[in-house]
mmCIF file of C-alpha atoms in Angstrom:
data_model
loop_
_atom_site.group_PDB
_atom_site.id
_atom_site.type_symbol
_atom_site.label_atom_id
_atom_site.label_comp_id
_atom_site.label_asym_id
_atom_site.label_seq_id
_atom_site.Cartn_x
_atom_site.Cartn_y
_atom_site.Cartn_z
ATOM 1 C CA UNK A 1 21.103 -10.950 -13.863
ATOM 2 C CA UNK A 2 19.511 -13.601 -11.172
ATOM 3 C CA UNK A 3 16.558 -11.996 -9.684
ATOM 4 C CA UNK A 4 15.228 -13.191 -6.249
ATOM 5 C CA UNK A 5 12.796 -15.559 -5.938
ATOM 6 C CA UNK A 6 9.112 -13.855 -4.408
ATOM 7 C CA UNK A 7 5.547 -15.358 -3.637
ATOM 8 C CA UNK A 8 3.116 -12.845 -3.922
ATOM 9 C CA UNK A 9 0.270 -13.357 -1.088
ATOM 10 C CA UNK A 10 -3.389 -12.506 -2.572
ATOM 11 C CA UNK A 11 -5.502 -13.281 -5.805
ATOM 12 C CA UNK A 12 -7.062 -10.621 -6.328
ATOM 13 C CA UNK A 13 -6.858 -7.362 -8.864
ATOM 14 C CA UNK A 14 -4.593 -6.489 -6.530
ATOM 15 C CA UNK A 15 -2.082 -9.116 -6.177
ATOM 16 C CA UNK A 16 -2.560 -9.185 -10.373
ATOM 17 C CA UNK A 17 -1.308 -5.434 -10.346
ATOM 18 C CA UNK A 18 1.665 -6.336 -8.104
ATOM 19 C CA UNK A 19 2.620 -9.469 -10.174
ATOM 20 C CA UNK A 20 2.533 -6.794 -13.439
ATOM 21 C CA UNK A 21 4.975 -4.468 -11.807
ATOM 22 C CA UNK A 22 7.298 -6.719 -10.180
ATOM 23 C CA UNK A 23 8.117 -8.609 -13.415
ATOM 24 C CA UNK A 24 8.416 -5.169 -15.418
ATOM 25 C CA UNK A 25 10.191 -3.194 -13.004
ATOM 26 C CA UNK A 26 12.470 -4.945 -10.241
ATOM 27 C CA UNK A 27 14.961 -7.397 -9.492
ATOM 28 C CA UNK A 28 12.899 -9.858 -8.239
ATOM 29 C CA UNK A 29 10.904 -12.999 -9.386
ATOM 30 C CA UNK A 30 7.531 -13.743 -8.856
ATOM 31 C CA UNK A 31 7.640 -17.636 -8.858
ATOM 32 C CA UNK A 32 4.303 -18.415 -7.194
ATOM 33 C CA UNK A 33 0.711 -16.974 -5.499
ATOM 34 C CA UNK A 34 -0.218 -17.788 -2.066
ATOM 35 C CA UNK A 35 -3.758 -17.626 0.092
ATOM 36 C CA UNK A 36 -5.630 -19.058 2.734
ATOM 37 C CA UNK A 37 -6.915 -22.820 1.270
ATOM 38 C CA UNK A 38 -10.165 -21.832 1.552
ATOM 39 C CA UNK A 39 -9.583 -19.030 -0.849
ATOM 40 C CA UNK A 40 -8.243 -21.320 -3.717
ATOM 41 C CA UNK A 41 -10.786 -21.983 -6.420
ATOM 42 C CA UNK A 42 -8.162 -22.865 -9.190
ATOM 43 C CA UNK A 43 -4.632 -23.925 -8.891
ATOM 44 C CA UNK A 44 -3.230 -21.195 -10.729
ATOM 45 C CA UNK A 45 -3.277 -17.721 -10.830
ATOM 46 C CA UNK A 46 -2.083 -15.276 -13.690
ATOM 47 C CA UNK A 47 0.141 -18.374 -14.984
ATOM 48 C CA UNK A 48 1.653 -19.245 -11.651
ATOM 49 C CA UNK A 49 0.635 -22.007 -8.868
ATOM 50 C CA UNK A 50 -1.043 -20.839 -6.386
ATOM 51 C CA UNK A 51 -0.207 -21.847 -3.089
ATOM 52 C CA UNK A 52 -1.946 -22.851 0.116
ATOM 53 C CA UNK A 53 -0.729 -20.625 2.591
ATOM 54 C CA UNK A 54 -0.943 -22.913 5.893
ATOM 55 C CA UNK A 55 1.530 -24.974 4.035
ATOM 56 C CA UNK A 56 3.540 -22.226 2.980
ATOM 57 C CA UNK A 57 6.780 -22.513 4.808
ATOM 58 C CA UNK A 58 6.895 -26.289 4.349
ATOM 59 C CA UNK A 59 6.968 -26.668 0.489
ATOM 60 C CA UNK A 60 8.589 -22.980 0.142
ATOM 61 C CA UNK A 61 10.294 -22.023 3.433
ATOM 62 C CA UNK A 62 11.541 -18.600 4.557
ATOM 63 C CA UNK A 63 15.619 -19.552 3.802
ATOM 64 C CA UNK A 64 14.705 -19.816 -0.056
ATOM 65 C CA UNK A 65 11.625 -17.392 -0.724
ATOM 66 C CA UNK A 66 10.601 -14.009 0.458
ATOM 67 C CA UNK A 67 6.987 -12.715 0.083
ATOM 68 C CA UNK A 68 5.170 -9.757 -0.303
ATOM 69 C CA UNK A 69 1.249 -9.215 0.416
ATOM 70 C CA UNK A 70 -0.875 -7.518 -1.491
ATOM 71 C CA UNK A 71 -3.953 -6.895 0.312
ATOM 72 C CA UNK A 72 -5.523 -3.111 0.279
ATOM 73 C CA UNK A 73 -7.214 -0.805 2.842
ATOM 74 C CA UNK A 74 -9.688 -4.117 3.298
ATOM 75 C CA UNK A 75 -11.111 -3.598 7.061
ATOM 76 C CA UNK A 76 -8.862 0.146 7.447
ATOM 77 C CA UNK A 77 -5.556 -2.355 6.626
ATOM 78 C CA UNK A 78 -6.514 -4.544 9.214
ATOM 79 C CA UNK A 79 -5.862 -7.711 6.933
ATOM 80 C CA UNK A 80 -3.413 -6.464 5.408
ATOM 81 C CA UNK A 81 -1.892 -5.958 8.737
ATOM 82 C CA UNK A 82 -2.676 -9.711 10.303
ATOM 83 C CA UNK A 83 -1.025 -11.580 7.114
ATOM 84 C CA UNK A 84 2.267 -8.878 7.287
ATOM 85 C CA UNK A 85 2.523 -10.724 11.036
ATOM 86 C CA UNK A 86 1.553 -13.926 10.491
ATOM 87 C CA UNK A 87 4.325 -13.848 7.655
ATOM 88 C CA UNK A 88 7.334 -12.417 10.384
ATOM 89 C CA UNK A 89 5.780 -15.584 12.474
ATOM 90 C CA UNK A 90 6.562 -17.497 10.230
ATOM 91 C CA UNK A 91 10.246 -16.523 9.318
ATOM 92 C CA UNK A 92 9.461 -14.698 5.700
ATOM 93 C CA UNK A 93 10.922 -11.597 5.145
ATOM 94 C CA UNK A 94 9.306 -9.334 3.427
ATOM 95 C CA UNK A 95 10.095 -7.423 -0.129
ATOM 96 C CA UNK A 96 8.970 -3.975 -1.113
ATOM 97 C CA UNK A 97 8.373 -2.664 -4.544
ATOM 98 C CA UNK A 98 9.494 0.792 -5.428
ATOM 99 C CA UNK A 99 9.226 1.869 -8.881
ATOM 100 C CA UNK A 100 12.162 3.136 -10.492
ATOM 101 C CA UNK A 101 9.699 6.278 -11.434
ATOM 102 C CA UNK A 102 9.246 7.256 -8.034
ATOM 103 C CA UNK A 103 11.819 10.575 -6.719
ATOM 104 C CA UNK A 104 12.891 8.686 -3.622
ATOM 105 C CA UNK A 105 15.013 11.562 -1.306
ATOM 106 C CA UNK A 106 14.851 9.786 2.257
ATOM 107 C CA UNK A 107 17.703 7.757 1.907
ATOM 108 C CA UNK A 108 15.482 4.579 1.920
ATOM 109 C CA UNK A 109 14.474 4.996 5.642
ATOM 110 C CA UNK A 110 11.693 2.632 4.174
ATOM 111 C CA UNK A 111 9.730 -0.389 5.943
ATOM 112 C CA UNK A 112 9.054 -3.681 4.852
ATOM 113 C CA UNK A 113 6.034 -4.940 2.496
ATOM 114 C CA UNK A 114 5.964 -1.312 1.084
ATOM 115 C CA UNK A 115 4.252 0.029 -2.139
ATOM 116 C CA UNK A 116 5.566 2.970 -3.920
ATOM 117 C CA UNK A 117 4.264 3.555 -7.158
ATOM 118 C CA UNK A 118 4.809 6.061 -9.976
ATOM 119 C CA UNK A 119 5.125 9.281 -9.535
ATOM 120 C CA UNK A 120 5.600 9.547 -5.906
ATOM 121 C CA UNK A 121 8.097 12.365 -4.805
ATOM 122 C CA UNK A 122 9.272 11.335 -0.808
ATOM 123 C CA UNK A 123 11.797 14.161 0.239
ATOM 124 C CA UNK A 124 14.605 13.905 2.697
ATOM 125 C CA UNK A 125 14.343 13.268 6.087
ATOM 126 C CA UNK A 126 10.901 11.225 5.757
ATOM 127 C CA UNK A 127 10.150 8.027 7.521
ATOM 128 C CA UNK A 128 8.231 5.099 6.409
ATOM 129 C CA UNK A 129 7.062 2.144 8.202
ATOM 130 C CA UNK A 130 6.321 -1.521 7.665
ATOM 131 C CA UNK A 131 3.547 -1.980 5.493
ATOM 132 C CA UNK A 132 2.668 1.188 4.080
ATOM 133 C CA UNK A 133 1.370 1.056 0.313
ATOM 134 C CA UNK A 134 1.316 4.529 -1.432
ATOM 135 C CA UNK A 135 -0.714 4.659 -4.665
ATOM 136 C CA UNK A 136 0.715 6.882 -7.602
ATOM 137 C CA UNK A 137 1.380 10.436 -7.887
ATOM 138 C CA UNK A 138 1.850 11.852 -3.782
ATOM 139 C CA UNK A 139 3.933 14.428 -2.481
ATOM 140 C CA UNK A 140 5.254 13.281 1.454
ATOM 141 C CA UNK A 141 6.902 16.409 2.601
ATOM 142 C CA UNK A 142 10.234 16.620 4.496
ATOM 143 C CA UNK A 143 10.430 15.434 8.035
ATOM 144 C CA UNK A 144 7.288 13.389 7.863
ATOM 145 C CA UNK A 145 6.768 10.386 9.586
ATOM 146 C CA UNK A 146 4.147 7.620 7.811
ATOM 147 C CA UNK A 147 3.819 5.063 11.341
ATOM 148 C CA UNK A 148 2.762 1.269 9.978
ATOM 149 C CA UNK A 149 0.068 -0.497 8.166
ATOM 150 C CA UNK A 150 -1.273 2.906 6.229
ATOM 151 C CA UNK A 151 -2.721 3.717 2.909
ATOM 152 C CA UNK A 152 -2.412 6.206 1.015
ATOM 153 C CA UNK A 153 -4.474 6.721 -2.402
ATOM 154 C CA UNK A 154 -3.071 8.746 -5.266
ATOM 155 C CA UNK A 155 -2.438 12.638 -5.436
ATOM 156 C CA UNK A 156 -2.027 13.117 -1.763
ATOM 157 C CA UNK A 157 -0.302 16.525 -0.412
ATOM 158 C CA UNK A 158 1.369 15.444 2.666
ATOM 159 C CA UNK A 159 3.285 18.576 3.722
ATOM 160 C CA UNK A 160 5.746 19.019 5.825
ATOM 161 C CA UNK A 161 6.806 17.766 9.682
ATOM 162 C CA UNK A 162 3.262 16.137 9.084
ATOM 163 C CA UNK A 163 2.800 12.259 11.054
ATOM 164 C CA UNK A 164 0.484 9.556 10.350
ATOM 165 C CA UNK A 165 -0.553 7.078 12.833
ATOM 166 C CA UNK A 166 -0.843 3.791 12.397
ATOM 167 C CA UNK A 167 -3.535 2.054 9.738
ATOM 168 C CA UNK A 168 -4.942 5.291 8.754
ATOM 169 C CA UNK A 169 -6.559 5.617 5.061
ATOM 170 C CA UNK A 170 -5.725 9.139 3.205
ATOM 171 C CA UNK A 171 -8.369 9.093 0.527
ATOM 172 C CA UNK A 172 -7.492 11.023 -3.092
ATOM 173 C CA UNK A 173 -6.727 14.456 -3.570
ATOM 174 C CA UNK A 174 -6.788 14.817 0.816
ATOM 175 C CA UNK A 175 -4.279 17.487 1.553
ATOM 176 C CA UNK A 176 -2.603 17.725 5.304
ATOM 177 C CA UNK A 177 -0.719 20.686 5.964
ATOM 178 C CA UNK A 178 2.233 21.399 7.996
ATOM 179 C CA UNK A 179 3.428 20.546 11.381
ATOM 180 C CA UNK A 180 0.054 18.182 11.748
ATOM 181 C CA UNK A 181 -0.869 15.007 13.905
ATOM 182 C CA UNK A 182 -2.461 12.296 12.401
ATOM 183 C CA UNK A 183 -3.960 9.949 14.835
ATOM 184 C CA UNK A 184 -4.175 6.639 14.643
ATOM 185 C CA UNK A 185 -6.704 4.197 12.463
ATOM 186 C CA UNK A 186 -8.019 7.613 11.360
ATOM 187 C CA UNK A 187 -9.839 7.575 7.888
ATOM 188 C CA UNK A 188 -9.050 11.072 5.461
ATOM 189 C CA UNK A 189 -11.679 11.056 2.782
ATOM 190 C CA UNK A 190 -11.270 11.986 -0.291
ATOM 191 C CA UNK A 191 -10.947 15.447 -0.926
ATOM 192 C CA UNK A 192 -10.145 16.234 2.488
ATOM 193 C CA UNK A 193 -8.514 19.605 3.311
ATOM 194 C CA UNK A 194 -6.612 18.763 6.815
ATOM 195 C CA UNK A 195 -5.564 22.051 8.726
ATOM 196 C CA UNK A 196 -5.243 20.935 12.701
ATOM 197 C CA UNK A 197 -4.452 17.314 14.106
ATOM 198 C CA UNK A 198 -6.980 14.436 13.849
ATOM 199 C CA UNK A 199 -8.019 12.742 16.688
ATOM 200 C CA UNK A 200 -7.431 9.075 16.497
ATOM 201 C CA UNK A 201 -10.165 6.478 15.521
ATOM 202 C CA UNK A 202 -11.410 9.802 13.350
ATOM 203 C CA UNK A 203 -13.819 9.597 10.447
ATOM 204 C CA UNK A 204 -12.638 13.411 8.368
ATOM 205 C CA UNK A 205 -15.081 13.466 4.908
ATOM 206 C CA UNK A 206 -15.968 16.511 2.929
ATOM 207 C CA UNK A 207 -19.521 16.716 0.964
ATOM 208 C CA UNK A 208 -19.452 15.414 -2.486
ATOM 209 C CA UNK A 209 -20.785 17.435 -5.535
ATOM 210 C CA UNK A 210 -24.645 17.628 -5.364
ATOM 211 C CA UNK A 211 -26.020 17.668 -9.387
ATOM 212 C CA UNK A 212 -27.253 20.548 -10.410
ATOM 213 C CA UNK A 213 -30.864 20.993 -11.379
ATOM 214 C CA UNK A 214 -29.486 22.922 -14.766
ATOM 215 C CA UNK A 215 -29.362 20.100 -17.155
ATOM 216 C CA UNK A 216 -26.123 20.363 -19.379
ATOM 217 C CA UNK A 217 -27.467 20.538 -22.541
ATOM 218 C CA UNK A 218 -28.707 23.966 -21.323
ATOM 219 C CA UNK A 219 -25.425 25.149 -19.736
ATOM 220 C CA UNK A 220 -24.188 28.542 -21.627
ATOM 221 C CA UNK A 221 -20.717 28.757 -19.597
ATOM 222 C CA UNK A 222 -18.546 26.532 -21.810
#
């Protein structure tokens, strides 16, 4: 089977990670890496060239290639965000990976430059924007709404009816129940039990474990 032809933007861990589950699990092709030329230190990356991206759509243009970009929650998604338009400028469309061990139920009301990984359960009726990456193992709950340029990290409980605003960051284990607003460019940190809507431009953290002054070795409990 042919498999379409991708550049991956980045060259990073990230953009590594990408390249690892596009060629085990899709129908596309990475053929190539792409960055700013200020960014490019070698000319190759993971065994492919690696492209300068101001030159991009000259020696690979939009008709032939599509790309994806593989930046993170870098600046709350902000680059991610600038390089998913600059791309659109510049004709590319752009490719979403979905693994194939993800329970997909929406009907694939799903954006572009998207990032489902394992383990993922998205139920019916949910609605996914442009540029949303969603680590491994989250539960989106029907009738949800995930607005553009947002990351999720893994194990998120999204419940139902629940919307996200626009480059927001749900850190791991957060949990948002019900019939709840999620402002935009909010940040959910880790841990985070969500209960009412979150104003936008929010900062919602829970305290982290404090050590004990019981040293372990002394602990009778286990």
């Amino acid at each position: 089977m042919n498999k379409t032809p991708i550049i991956i933007f980045g060259n990073s861990e990230m953009a590594r990670l990408l390249f690892f589950y596009f060629k085990t699990d899709s129908n596309y092709e990475v053929i190539a890496f792409t960055v700013d030329r200020s960014f490019i230190k070698n000319p190759n990356f993971c065994g492919l060239p690696l492209l300068p991206y101001e030159e991009l759509e000259i020696t690979h243009p939009p008709s032939k290639y599509k790309l994806f970009i593989a930046i993170g929650y870098s600046k709350l998604n902000k680059l991610r965000k600038e390089k998913f338009l600059s791309a659109k400028n510049k004709g590319y469309e752009l490719v979403s990976y979905i693994s194939s061990k993800a329970t997909i139920l929406n009907e694939f009301i799903i954006g572009e430059n998207c990032l489902i990984l394992e383990n993922n359960v998205i139920q019916p009726f949910v609605k996914i924007g442009d540029n949303v990456f969603l680590w491994s193992g989250n539960h989106i709950g029907h009738d949800s709404s995930i607005h553009n340029h947002v990351y999720i990290a893994s194990h998120v409980v999204i419940s139902g009816n629940v919307e996200i605003g626009h480059e927001c960051f749900i850190g791991v284990n957060a949990t948002i129940r019900d019939n709840v607003n999620i402002g935009e460019r909010c940040i959910i940190g880790a841990g985070c039990l969500i209960l009412k809507d979150a104003e936008s431009n929010g900062i919602y953290s829970t305290d982290t474990a404090v050590r004990s002054n019981v040293l372990s070795s002394r602990f009778k409990g286990i």
